Short mmCIF file of C-alpha atoms and ligand atoms in Angstrom, two decimals:
data_model
loop_
_atom_site.label_atom_id
_atom_site.label_comp_id
_atom_site.label_asym_id
_atom_site.label_seq_id
_atom_site.Cartn_x
_atom_site.Cartn_y
_atom_site.Cartn_z
CA MET H 1112 22.28 43.06 49.57
CA ALA H 1113 21.16 46.62 49.00
CA HIS H 1114 19.61 47.96 52.08
CA GLN H 1115 17.65 51.41 52.64
CA LEU H 1116 19.15 54.22 53.54
CA VAL H 1117 18.76 57.73 55.20
CA ILE H 1118 20.75 60.64 54.84
CA VAL H 1119 22.01 62.78 57.59
CA LEU H 1120 23.10 65.97 56.09
CA ASP H 1121 25.35 67.96 58.27
CA PHE H 1122 25.10 71.41 59.16
CA GLY H 1123 27.96 71.64 61.15
CA GLY H 1124 26.27 70.13 64.35
CA GLN H 1125 28.00 68.62 67.29
CA TYR H 1126 25.47 65.53 67.23
CA ASN H 1127 25.84 64.74 63.98
CA GLN H 1128 27.47 61.23 64.33
CA LEU H 1129 25.24 60.24 67.16
CA ILE H 1130 22.01 61.19 65.02
CA ALA H 1131 23.43 58.66 62.38
CA ARG H 1132 24.23 56.04 65.16
CA ARG H 1133 20.70 56.07 66.55
CA VAL H 1134 19.10 55.65 62.77
CA ARG H 1135 21.67 52.47 62.51
CA GLU H 1136 20.34 51.54 66.18
CA CYS H 1137 16.45 51.38 64.62
CA GLY H 1138 18.13 48.82 62.04
CA VAL H 1139 18.23 51.21 59.07
CA TYR H 1140 21.51 52.40 57.03
CA CYS H 1141 22.37 55.67 57.60
CA GLU H 1142 25.48 58.03 55.86
CA VAL H 1143 26.21 61.61 56.78
CA ARG H 1144 26.96 63.67 53.99
CA SER H 1145 27.52 67.61 53.89
CA TYR H 1146 24.78 69.99 53.29
CA LYS H 1147 26.54 70.46 50.27
CA THR H 1148 25.98 66.94 48.36
CA PRO H 1149 24.50 68.03 45.49
CA ILE H 1150 20.47 67.17 45.14
CA GLU H 1151 21.38 64.94 42.07
CA GLU H 1152 23.77 62.97 44.05
CA ILE H 1153 20.98 62.81 47.08
CA ARG H 1154 18.76 61.54 44.80
CA ALA H 1155 20.56 59.00 42.97
CA MET H 1156 21.12 57.59 46.34
CA HIS H 1157 17.36 56.63 46.60
CA PRO H 1158 17.28 57.52 50.48
CA ILE H 1159 14.11 56.93 52.13
CA GLY H 1160 14.62 59.64 54.16
CA ILE H 1161 16.87 62.71 54.97
CA ILE H 1162 17.79 63.95 58.43
CA PHE H 1163 18.94 67.72 59.00
CA THR H 1164 21.23 68.04 62.00
CA GLY H 1165 21.80 71.03 64.37
CA GLY H 1166 24.33 73.52 63.71
CA PRO H 1167 25.97 76.36 65.43
CA ASN H 1168 24.39 79.45 63.29
CA SER H 1169 21.90 81.27 63.00
CA VAL H 1170 19.31 81.22 59.92
CA TYR H 1171 19.64 85.17 59.41
CA ASP H 1172 24.22 84.77 59.29
CA GLU H 1173 25.50 85.55 56.20
CA LYS H 1174 27.85 82.48 56.26
CA SER H 1175 25.21 80.11 58.02
CA PRO H 1176 24.71 76.80 55.71
CA HIS H 1177 21.75 76.96 53.94
CA ILE H 1178 19.61 74.30 51.50
CA GLY H 1179 18.03 75.20 48.41
CA LYS H 1180 14.43 74.45 48.11
CA GLU H 1181 14.08 71.85 45.66
CA ILE H 1182 15.05 69.13 48.10
CA PHE H 1183 11.87 69.40 49.89
CA ASP H 1184 9.95 68.80 46.56
CA LEU H 1185 12.08 65.35 46.01
CA GLY H 1186 8.89 63.57 47.73
CA ILE H 1187 11.38 62.03 50.28
CA PRO H 1188 10.48 62.24 53.90
CA ILE H 1189 12.60 64.98 55.84
CA LEU H 1190 12.81 65.76 59.68
CA GLY H 1191 14.79 68.67 60.54
CA ILE H 1192 16.39 68.94 64.31
CA CYS H 1193 17.50 71.86 65.88
CA TYR H 1194 19.33 74.39 63.57
CA GLY H 1195 17.69 72.13 61.00
CA ALA H 1196 14.31 72.56 62.03
CA GLN H 1197 14.95 76.37 61.75
CA LEU H 1198 16.55 75.99 58.12
CA MET H 1199 13.44 74.17 57.15
CA ALA H 1200 10.74 76.35 58.24
CA TYR H 1201 13.13 79.19 57.12
CA THR H 1202 13.15 78.03 53.54
CA LEU H 1203 9.82 77.58 53.26
CA GLY H 1204 8.37 80.74 54.29
CA GLY H 1205 8.12 80.83 57.84
CA THR H 1206 9.58 82.86 60.49
CA VAL H 1207 12.60 82.47 62.85
CA SER H 1208 13.49 84.88 65.36
CA PRO H 1209 15.91 85.36 68.57
CA CYS H 1210 14.35 83.45 71.60
CA GLU H 1211 13.39 86.23 74.04
CA THR H 1212 14.42 83.30 77.24
CA SER H 1213 17.30 81.01 75.11
CA GLU H 1214 16.56 77.49 76.32
CA TYR H 1215 19.93 74.72 76.97
CA GLY H 1216 19.37 71.72 78.88
CA LYS H 1217 16.57 69.06 79.85
CA THR H 1218 13.14 71.05 79.44
CA GLU H 1219 9.38 70.30 79.83
CA THR H 1220 7.89 69.95 76.68
CA HIS H 1221 4.43 69.36 75.66
CA TYR H 1222 4.04 66.69 72.88
CA ASN H 1223 0.69 66.49 70.76
CA THR H 1224 0.58 62.70 70.70
CA SER H 1225 -1.44 61.92 67.80
CA SER H 1226 1.66 63.22 65.50
CA VAL H 1227 2.68 60.00 64.01
CA ILE H 1228 6.40 60.32 65.36
CA PHE H 1229 5.16 61.12 68.80
CA GLY H 1230 2.22 58.49 69.12
CA GLY H 1231 2.27 54.81 69.82
CA ILE H 1232 6.25 55.13 71.78
CA HIS H 1233 5.14 55.58 75.54
CA LEU H 1234 5.39 59.10 75.64
CA PRO H 1235 3.46 61.06 77.66
CA GLU H 1236 2.19 64.24 76.73
CA THR H 1237 4.52 65.93 79.03
CA ALA H 1238 8.18 64.98 79.04
CA ILE H 1239 11.52 66.36 79.08
CA SER H 1240 13.41 66.91 76.21
CA TRP H 1241 17.15 68.28 75.53
CA MET H 1242 17.31 71.77 74.13
CA SER H 1243 20.20 74.12 72.70
CA HIS H 1244 19.01 76.91 70.69
CA THR H 1245 18.92 80.65 70.89
CA ASP H 1246 16.50 81.37 67.99
CA TYR H 1247 13.39 79.58 67.67
CA VAL H 1248 10.62 79.53 65.06
CA SER H 1249 7.94 82.20 65.56
CA LYS H 1250 5.94 81.23 62.52
CA LEU H 1251 5.52 78.21 60.80
CA PRO H 1252 5.19 77.89 57.11
CA GLU H 1253 2.00 77.35 55.21
CA GLY H 1254 1.00 73.93 55.86
CA PHE H 1255 2.60 73.29 58.78
CA VAL H 1256 0.86 72.95 62.26
CA ASN H 1257 2.23 72.46 65.67
CA SER H 1258 3.19 69.27 67.63
CA ALA H 1259 5.00 70.08 70.57
CA HIS H 1260 5.68 73.28 73.17
CA THR H 1261 7.53 74.46 75.99
CA ALA H 1262 7.41 77.29 78.23
CA ASP H 1263 9.70 79.50 76.06
CA CYS H 1264 9.32 77.42 72.60
CA PRO H 1265 6.04 78.11 71.29
CA ASN H 1266 6.99 75.69 68.25
CA ALA H 1267 9.22 72.92 69.60
CA ALA H 1268 7.97 70.60 66.96
CA PHE H 1269 5.66 70.87 63.57
CA GLU H 1270 4.72 69.24 60.88
CA ASP H 1271 3.27 68.75 57.47
CA PRO H 1272 2.65 65.50 57.18
CA ALA H 1273 0.75 65.14 53.73
CA ARG H 1274 4.27 66.39 52.20
CA LYS H 1275 6.16 64.22 55.09
CA LEU H 1276 8.02 66.99 56.77
CA TYR H 1277 8.60 66.76 60.51
CA ALA H 1278 10.76 69.64 62.56
CA VAL H 1279 12.20 69.14 66.58
CA GLN H 1280 13.52 72.17 67.92
CA PHE H 1281 15.13 69.71 70.65
CA HIS H 1282 17.44 67.05 70.25
CA PRO H 1283 15.58 63.40 69.92
CA GLU H 1284 19.07 61.76 69.47
CA VAL H 1285 20.51 62.86 72.58
CA ASN H 1286 19.85 60.07 75.67
CA HIS H 1287 18.24 63.12 77.74
CA THR H 1288 15.78 63.20 75.96
CA PHE H 1289 12.69 61.05 76.91
CA ALA H 1290 11.90 58.58 74.22
CA GLY H 1291 14.08 60.20 71.64
CA LEU H 1292 15.01 56.81 70.05
CA GLY H 1293 11.36 56.04 69.96
CA MET H 1294 10.78 59.05 67.88
CA ILE H 1295 13.38 58.52 65.68
CA ASP H 1296 12.52 54.96 64.84
CA SER H 1297 8.61 56.20 63.96
CA PHE H 1298 10.33 59.23 61.61
CA VAL H 1299 12.65 56.00 60.07
CA LYS H 1300 9.99 53.31 60.35
CA ASN H 1301 6.23 55.27 60.02
CA VAL H 1302 6.77 57.61 57.92
CA CYS H 1303 9.90 56.39 56.02
CA GLY H 1304 8.88 53.03 55.86
CA GLY H 1305 12.10 51.63 57.27
CA ILE H 1306 12.09 47.74 57.34
CA GLY H 1307 15.12 47.74 59.70
CA ASP H 1308 16.89 45.20 57.00
CA TRP H 1309 20.62 46.75 58.72
CA THR H 1310 21.66 44.18 60.94
CA MET H 1311 25.63 43.09 62.09
CA ALA H 1312 24.74 39.28 60.57
CA GLY H 1313 23.89 40.58 57.11
CA TYR H 1314 27.07 43.05 56.73
CA ALA H 1315 29.66 40.22 57.87
CA LYS H 1316 27.80 38.06 55.34
CA THR H 1317 27.58 40.70 52.60
CA ALA H 1318 31.16 41.78 53.82
CA ILE H 1319 32.69 38.33 53.50
CA GLU H 1320 31.74 37.60 49.99
CA SER H 1321 33.10 40.82 48.82
CA ILE H 1322 36.16 40.36 50.13
CA ARG H 1323 36.74 36.87 48.75
CA GLU H 1324 35.45 38.58 45.97
CA LYS H 1325 38.32 41.50 45.75
CA VAL H 1326 40.92 39.14 47.39
CA GLY H 1327 40.54 36.14 44.37
CA ASP H 1328 43.36 34.40 45.49
CA GLY H 1329 46.12 36.82 46.88
CA LYS H 1330 48.25 37.68 50.19
CA VAL H 1331 46.46 39.86 52.17
CA LEU H 1332 48.38 41.56 55.61
CA LEU H 1333 47.30 43.06 58.86
CA ALA H 1334 49.09 45.14 61.41
CA LEU H 1335 47.28 43.55 64.21
CA SER H 1336 47.49 45.79 67.70
CA GLY H 1337 45.20 43.76 69.85
CA GLY H 1338 42.63 46.84 69.49
CA VAL H 1339 39.03 46.11 69.37
CA ASP H 1340 39.13 47.71 65.31
CA SER H 1341 41.82 45.76 63.94
CA SER H 1342 40.91 42.43 66.14
CA VAL H 1343 37.48 42.68 64.26
CA ALA H 1344 38.81 43.22 61.05
CA ALA H 1345 41.55 40.36 61.57
CA ALA H 1346 38.29 38.10 62.53
CA LEU H 1347 36.55 39.31 59.57
CA LEU H 1348 39.07 38.49 56.96
CA ALA H 1349 40.37 35.09 58.62
CA LYS H 1350 36.46 34.49 57.92
CA ALA H 1351 36.60 35.10 54.43
CA VAL H 1352 40.60 34.54 53.35
CA GLY H 1353 41.46 32.13 56.14
CA SER H 1354 45.26 30.95 55.28
CA GLN H 1355 45.99 34.03 52.73
CA LEU H 1356 46.00 36.36 55.81
CA THR H 1357 49.14 37.12 57.36
CA CYS H 1358 48.54 39.31 61.03
CA ILE H 1359 52.03 40.97 62.89
CA PHE H 1360 51.95 41.48 66.24
CA VAL H 1361 54.11 43.59 67.40
CA ASP H 1362 54.27 43.56 70.94
CA HIS H 1363 56.22 46.66 71.80
CA GLY H 1364 56.84 45.40 75.87
CA PHE H 1365 54.00 48.32 77.25
CA MET H 1366 50.81 46.40 76.66
CA ARG H 1367 48.92 45.71 79.93
CA LYS H 1368 49.27 42.63 81.75
CA ASN H 1369 48.87 39.67 80.03
CA GLU H 1370 47.74 41.34 77.30
CA GLY H 1371 50.35 40.28 74.39
CA ASP H 1372 49.21 36.48 75.34
CA GLU H 1373 45.45 37.15 75.45
CA VAL H 1374 45.65 38.68 71.92
CA GLU H 1375 48.07 35.43 70.90
CA ALA H 1376 45.35 33.35 72.04
CA ALA H 1377 41.97 34.52 70.66
CA PHE H 1378 43.89 34.11 67.00
CA LYS H 1379 46.08 31.31 67.51
CA ASP H 1380 43.27 28.80 65.54
CA SER H 1381 41.67 31.45 63.82
CA GLY H 1382 43.41 29.76 60.39
CA MET H 1383 45.36 32.65 59.60
CA GLN H 1384 49.39 33.16 59.89
CA PHE H 1385 50.00 34.79 63.10
CA VAL H 1386 53.17 36.88 63.79
CA ARG H 1387 54.04 37.69 67.10
CA VAL H 1388 56.65 39.78 67.02
CA ASN H 1389 58.35 40.05 70.94
CA ALA H 1390 60.12 43.38 70.34
CA LYS H 1391 60.19 44.77 73.96
CA GLU H 1392 64.06 44.92 73.97
CA GLN H 1393 64.36 46.98 71.09
CA PHE H 1394 61.66 49.39 72.23
CA MET H 1395 62.81 49.60 75.50
CA ALA H 1396 67.00 50.54 74.04
CA ARG H 1397 65.19 53.09 72.27
CA MET H 1398 63.00 54.89 74.72
CA ARG H 1399 66.26 54.58 78.05
CA GLY H 1400 66.45 57.96 79.71
CA VAL H 1401 63.26 59.69 77.22
CA SER H 1402 60.94 61.52 79.39
CA ASP H 1403 59.39 63.62 77.24
CA PRO H 1404 55.88 62.67 76.33
CA GLU H 1405 56.00 63.99 72.96
CA THR H 1406 59.62 61.97 71.91
CA LYS H 1407 58.48 59.01 74.00
CA ARG H 1408 55.38 59.18 71.36
CA LYS H 1409 57.16 59.82 68.30
CA ILE H 1410 60.06 56.95 68.83
CA ILE H 1411 57.60 54.29 69.70
CA GLY H 1412 55.56 55.17 66.40
CA GLU H 1413 58.67 54.93 64.11
CA GLU H 1414 60.03 51.85 65.68
CA PHE H 1415 56.51 50.34 65.45
CA ILE H 1416 56.68 50.90 61.65
CA ARG H 1417 60.14 49.71 61.38
CA VAL H 1418 59.28 46.46 63.27
CA PHE H 1419 56.40 45.86 60.87
CA GLU H 1420 58.12 46.48 58.10
CA GLN H 1421 60.62 44.78 58.60
CA GLU H 1422 58.67 42.05 59.36
CA ALA H 1423 56.48 42.53 56.28
CA LYS H 1424 59.20 42.25 53.75
CA LYS H 1425 59.88 38.41 54.73
CA LEU H 1426 56.40 38.10 53.17
CA GLY H 1427 57.42 39.45 49.84
CA LYS H 1428 54.78 41.03 47.86
CA VAL H 1429 51.36 41.29 49.45
CA ASP H 1430 48.30 42.48 47.17
CA PHE H 1431 46.25 43.88 49.80
CA LEU H 1432 46.69 45.29 53.41
CA VAL H 1433 44.08 45.67 55.92
CA GLN H 1434 43.14 48.88 57.55
CA GLY H 1435 41.08 48.86 60.89
CA THR H 1436 39.30 52.65 59.87
CA ILE H 1437 36.23 53.39 61.16
CA TYR H 1438 33.28 55.37 60.47
CA PRO H 1439 33.57 58.28 62.88
CA ASP H 1440 37.29 58.54 60.91
CA VAL H 1441 36.30 58.98 57.53
CA ILE H 1442 33.48 61.59 58.68
CA GLU H 1443 35.84 63.51 60.82
CA SER H 1444 38.33 63.42 57.90
CA GLY H 1445 39.11 66.26 55.99
CA VAL H 1446 38.23 68.24 59.12
CA GLY H 1447 41.94 68.36 59.95
CA ASP H 1448 42.72 72.00 61.03
CA ALA H 1449 41.74 71.49 64.76
CA ALA H 1450 45.31 72.14 67.21
CA VAL H 1451 47.36 68.81 67.76
CA ILE H 1452 47.44 68.35 71.66
CA LYS H 1453 49.13 64.49 71.10
CA SER H 1454 50.41 63.21 68.29
CA HIS H 1455 48.28 60.09 67.92
CA HIS H 1456 50.08 56.95 66.96
CA ASN H 1457 47.44 54.35 65.75
CA VAL H 1458 49.07 50.56 65.31
CA GLY H 1459 47.71 49.82 61.87
CA GLY H 1460 48.99 53.23 60.13
CA LEU H 1461 49.95 53.24 57.06
CA PRO H 1462 53.45 52.27 56.57
CA ASP H 1463 55.77 53.70 53.82
CA HIS H 1464 58.02 50.68 52.24
CA VAL H 1465 55.94 47.80 52.29
CA ASP H 1466 55.08 46.58 48.60
CA PHE H 1467 51.26 46.20 48.72
CA LYS H 1468 48.94 46.54 45.75
CA GLU H 1469 45.24 47.91 47.66
CA ILE H 1470 44.34 48.79 50.80
CA ILE H 1471 40.98 46.87 52.49
CA GLU H 1472 38.86 48.78 54.96
CA PRO H 1473 36.58 46.49 55.74
CA LEU H 1474 35.32 48.53 58.90
CA ARG H 1475 35.06 51.30 56.69
CA MET H 1476 30.96 52.43 57.17
CA LEU H 1477 30.74 51.28 60.89
CA PHE H 1478 30.52 53.23 64.21
CA LYS H 1479 32.18 51.89 67.35
CA ASP H 1480 29.54 49.89 68.73
CA GLU H 1481 28.57 48.22 65.32
CA VAL H 1482 32.06 47.04 65.24
CA ARG H 1483 31.35 45.09 68.42
CA LYS H 1484 28.55 43.99 67.54
CA LEU H 1485 30.07 42.34 64.54
CA GLY H 1486 33.08 41.20 66.78
CA THR H 1487 30.24 39.37 68.72
CA GLU H 1488 28.79 37.85 65.62
CA LEU H 1489 32.16 36.91 64.40
CA GLY H 1490 32.63 34.76 67.72
CA LEU H 1491 35.60 37.30 68.73
CA SER H 1492 36.75 36.71 72.43
CA PRO H 1493 34.73 39.25 74.86
CA VAL H 1494 38.04 40.03 75.84
CA LEU H 1495 39.42 41.92 72.93
CA VAL H 1496 35.49 42.93 71.57
CA TRP H 1497 34.79 44.82 75.02
CA ARG H 1498 38.51 46.18 75.03
CA GLN H 1499 38.47 49.60 76.13
CA PRO H 1500 40.81 51.99 73.99
CA PHE H 1501 44.05 51.87 74.58
CA PRO H 1502 46.65 54.45 73.32
CA GLY H 1503 49.15 52.83 70.88
CA PRO H 1504 51.95 53.76 73.00
CA GLY H 1505 50.26 51.92 75.47
CA LEU H 1506 52.10 52.45 78.81
CA ALA H 1507 54.88 54.34 77.97
CA ILE H 1508 52.60 57.15 78.37
CA ARG H 1509 51.16 56.21 81.50
CA ILE H 1510 54.65 55.81 83.08
CA ILE H 1511 55.86 59.74 83.86
CA GLY H 1512 59.02 60.24 83.18
CA ASP H 1513 61.78 57.63 82.00
CA ILE H 1514 61.02 54.54 82.14
CA THR H 1515 62.53 51.27 83.18
CA ASP H 1516 61.53 47.79 83.72
CA ASP H 1517 60.91 47.66 87.30
CA LYS H 1518 58.81 50.85 86.66
CA LEU H 1519 56.79 48.69 83.91
CA GLU H 1520 56.16 46.06 86.48
CA ILE H 1521 54.55 48.39 88.67
CA LEU H 1522 52.12 50.06 86.51
CA GLN H 1523 51.09 46.56 84.85
CA ASP H 1524 50.70 45.05 88.83
CA ALA H 1525 48.85 48.34 89.91
CA ASP H 1526 46.81 48.76 86.67
CA PHE H 1527 45.81 44.83 86.57
CA ILE H 1528 44.32 45.26 90.16
CA PHE H 1529 42.57 47.97 89.12
CA ARG H 1530 40.83 46.46 86.53
CA GLU H 1531 39.85 43.48 88.29
CA GLU H 1532 38.18 45.69 90.98
CA ILE H 1533 36.42 47.85 88.07
CA ALA H 1534 34.84 44.50 86.86
CA LYS H 1535 33.92 43.15 89.74
CA ALA H 1536 32.13 45.59 91.18
CA GLY H 1537 30.14 45.61 87.63
CA LEU H 1538 31.20 48.83 86.38
CA ASP H 1539 33.70 47.66 83.71
CA ARG H 1540 30.90 48.46 80.69
CA ASP H 1541 29.88 52.15 82.09
CA ILE H 1542 33.27 53.69 82.82
CA ASN H 1543 34.40 53.92 78.89
CA GLN H 1544 38.08 54.14 79.88
CA TYR H 1545 39.92 53.24 83.13
CA PHE H 1546 43.58 52.52 83.95
CA ALA H 1547 46.42 53.59 86.42
CA VAL H 1548 49.27 55.74 85.85
CA LEU H 1549 52.79 55.57 87.91
CA THR H 1550 53.29 59.27 88.49
CA ASN H 1551 57.11 60.40 88.97
CA MET H 1552 56.27 61.14 92.32
CA ARG H 1553 57.60 59.76 95.71
CA SER H 1554 56.17 60.50 98.93
CA VAL H 1555 56.97 59.49 102.68
CA GLY H 1556 54.96 56.21 103.90
CA VAL H 1557 54.96 54.03 106.85
CA MET H 1558 54.70 49.96 106.78
CA GLY H 1559 54.97 48.74 109.33
CA ASP H 1560 56.69 50.25 111.94
CA SER H 1561 59.12 51.66 109.47
CA ARG H 1562 59.60 54.77 107.11
CA THR H 1563 58.84 53.94 103.51
CA TYR H 1564 59.40 55.92 100.56
CA ASP H 1565 57.54 54.76 97.58
CA TYR H 1566 55.86 55.84 94.45
CA THR H 1567 52.21 57.61 93.85
CA VAL H 1568 50.07 55.49 91.69
CA ALA H 1569 46.95 57.29 90.13
CA LEU H 1570 43.50 55.58 89.30
CA ARG H 1571 41.97 57.74 86.13
CA ALA H 1572 38.29 56.60 85.05
CA VAL H 1573 36.11 58.65 82.52
CA THR H 1574 33.16 58.55 81.27
CA THR H 1575 32.30 59.64 77.87
CA SER H 1576 30.63 59.13 74.57
CA ASP H 1577 33.06 60.61 72.42
CA PHE H 1578 36.64 61.08 74.18
CA MET H 1579 36.72 64.85 73.03
CA THR H 1580 35.53 65.71 76.53
CA ALA H 1581 35.40 63.73 79.68
CA ASP H 1582 33.99 63.08 82.86
CA PHE H 1583 35.81 61.68 85.44
CA ALA H 1584 34.09 58.40 86.46
CA GLN H 1585 31.92 58.79 90.32
CA ILE H 1586 33.31 55.32 90.94
CA PRO H 1587 31.58 54.36 94.41
CA TYR H 1588 34.25 55.09 97.37
CA ASP H 1589 34.35 51.34 98.81
CA VAL H 1590 35.55 50.29 95.16
CA LEU H 1591 37.77 52.96 95.52
CA ALA H 1592 38.60 52.03 98.76
CA VAL H 1593 39.59 47.86 97.83
CA ALA H 1594 41.41 49.12 94.55
CA ALA H 1595 43.94 51.33 96.83
CA SER H 1596 44.17 48.75 99.53
CA ARG H 1597 44.97 46.14 97.21
CA ILE H 1598 47.27 48.11 95.13
CA VAL H 1599 49.61 49.12 97.99
CA ASN H 1600 49.60 45.52 99.92
CA GLU H 1601 50.15 43.92 96.43
CA VAL H 1602 52.37 45.99 94.30
CA ARG H 1603 56.30 46.39 95.88
CA ASN H 1604 57.14 49.98 95.69
CA VAL H 1605 54.19 51.80 96.23
CA ASN H 1606 52.86 53.63 99.09
CA ARG H 1607 50.14 56.17 98.25
CA ILE H 1608 46.94 56.48 95.51
CA VAL H 1609 45.44 59.25 94.22
CA TYR H 1610 42.23 59.18 92.30
CA ASP H 1611 41.96 61.83 89.38
CA VAL H 1612 39.03 64.20 89.17
CA THR H 1613 39.43 65.94 86.58
CA THR H 1614 37.12 66.84 83.41
CA LYS H 1615 38.70 66.80 79.80
CA PRO H 1616 39.24 70.04 79.38
CA PRO H 1617 40.64 71.58 80.89
CA ALA H 1618 43.01 68.22 81.39
CA THR H 1619 43.17 65.03 78.69
CA ILE H 1620 42.26 61.67 79.31
CA GLU H 1621 45.86 59.91 79.28
CA TRP H 1622 48.81 61.72 81.63
CA GLU H 1623 51.10 62.06 78.41
P1 XMP D 1840 43.42 62.14 75.23
O1 XMP D 1840 44.66 62.05 76.56
O2 XMP D 1840 44.05 63.00 74.31
O3 XMP D 1840 42.81 60.80 74.58
O4 XMP D 1840 42.33 62.78 76.19
C1 XMP D 1840 42.10 60.69 74.15
C2 XMP D 1840 41.63 59.50 73.76
O5 XMP D 1840 42.97 59.01 72.73
C3 XMP D 1840 43.59 57.96 73.22
N1 XMP D 1840 44.87 58.12 72.98
C4 XMP D 1840 45.23 57.36 72.11
N2 XMP D 1840 45.13 56.65 70.67
N3 XMP D 1840 47.14 56.64 69.87
C5 XMP D 1840 45.69 55.89 69.90
O6 XMP D 1840 45.49 55.00 69.41
C6 XMP D 1840 48.08 56.97 70.51
O7 XMP D 1840 48.87 57.52 70.19
C7 XMP D 1840 46.66 58.04 71.95
N4 XMP D 1840 46.67 58.50 72.88
C8 XMP D 1840 45.60 59.06 73.60
C9 XMP D 1840 43.33 57.85 74.56
O8 XMP D 1840 43.60 56.49 75.37
C10 XMP D 1840 41.67 57.96 74.96
O9 XMP D 1840 41.46 56.81 74.73
#
């Protein structure tokens, strides 16, 4: 089924993906494309609307990204955001000037609520918007009228309704902008004519049909990690091709408490072939005495591929290999020049020696929140759908220093209690990631009347939208107190709990 499309033209803004997610939240399908996309290509995609993102540049910088005037003649509605607003004004003959007072953060904004994007969305005439700019539009192009202002920015929004061109200096996609989602909804529905034909039920149906058509009676292989993406991909493939699918779940032994069994239970009755490889001994043998974080990661990555390949070979030739790639990976690929902070191992990475014809990436166009919705739609267990991110190397990189069976058990128990208390406090969907770390440090304590010399467990919990930056979660003290007291009482060899209060950067989310 073809659905309506909005294109987000990316001018290098940090919120490009967020804009696309917001448009999809409004029920309209959206893709992010580079601002360099040729105009013929844009026209051929038949978008109902285009959104220009923000960007770090000034329109007057020689190297700043520009766009030809012709895009404004396509008759397709355009919304410019931040740099995108300035670029629209500049390209159409307006003037952009440096701000006398730059605006950053929450800013009181006065709206003209008779504008089609600000009306009918319960937006008061004065409300907070999120600003981040050092240039502003000082003179509007011909045909445009002002539709919002702040104390320091006379043209916080402007529009030419006859040509369906709209521009906002602030960021409606950011939660801090009051009614920001409503503004985007007004643009895609009331200006572009979006009908809201993008739903996960519709997506599941279409994806299942196209997978069936592609696979025919072929054999399909999937590496299941138990993470959200590979689990949802497995559920989708199982619905589409059932017994033609084999999922290989390599349990390296560094999963959280009970997790391996939970994954197995979720897929046992799905009609697919489910192979669980209990490879803990094999992994442990290679990890003995290893304490360097990067070496741990490399060993687990290599060993994982080896075990997976051994199992896959038993199946003979497979026709298709499934990958759980999701849309942010697609958008970000090609950027590739960021410094390597940690060598991420993603279970489901492409093995070299498995003989297959083609790759299927059924989640390639979905954002994470959509993947979860799809999982729910497919009836996948909430334990898997709402699973927090978990690193491929698992608890091996949450035990600082060398790994032993004992340490693994201590960490699994402590982590289980922490997770249980977070869930009991109803915080599990607000905190994006939370876990325990077994530090390699012992300290003196007292239990009964005796001296103890035991491990320190660190608790880590963060809130983040993209995992690139993160804040430590402000967990209420009473929740921390209960978790700490339970861990020292119920888990042997732990006598001290600390809470990690660093942000990322400068720390990372994981400790190794
Ligand atoms: P850091 O520690 O780099 O983590 O701030 C950012 C996010 O990535 C997860 N992480 C991994 N995910 N394979 C993964 O699939 C890995 O090797 C890996 N290492 C870290 C981490 O849990 C956090 O969500």
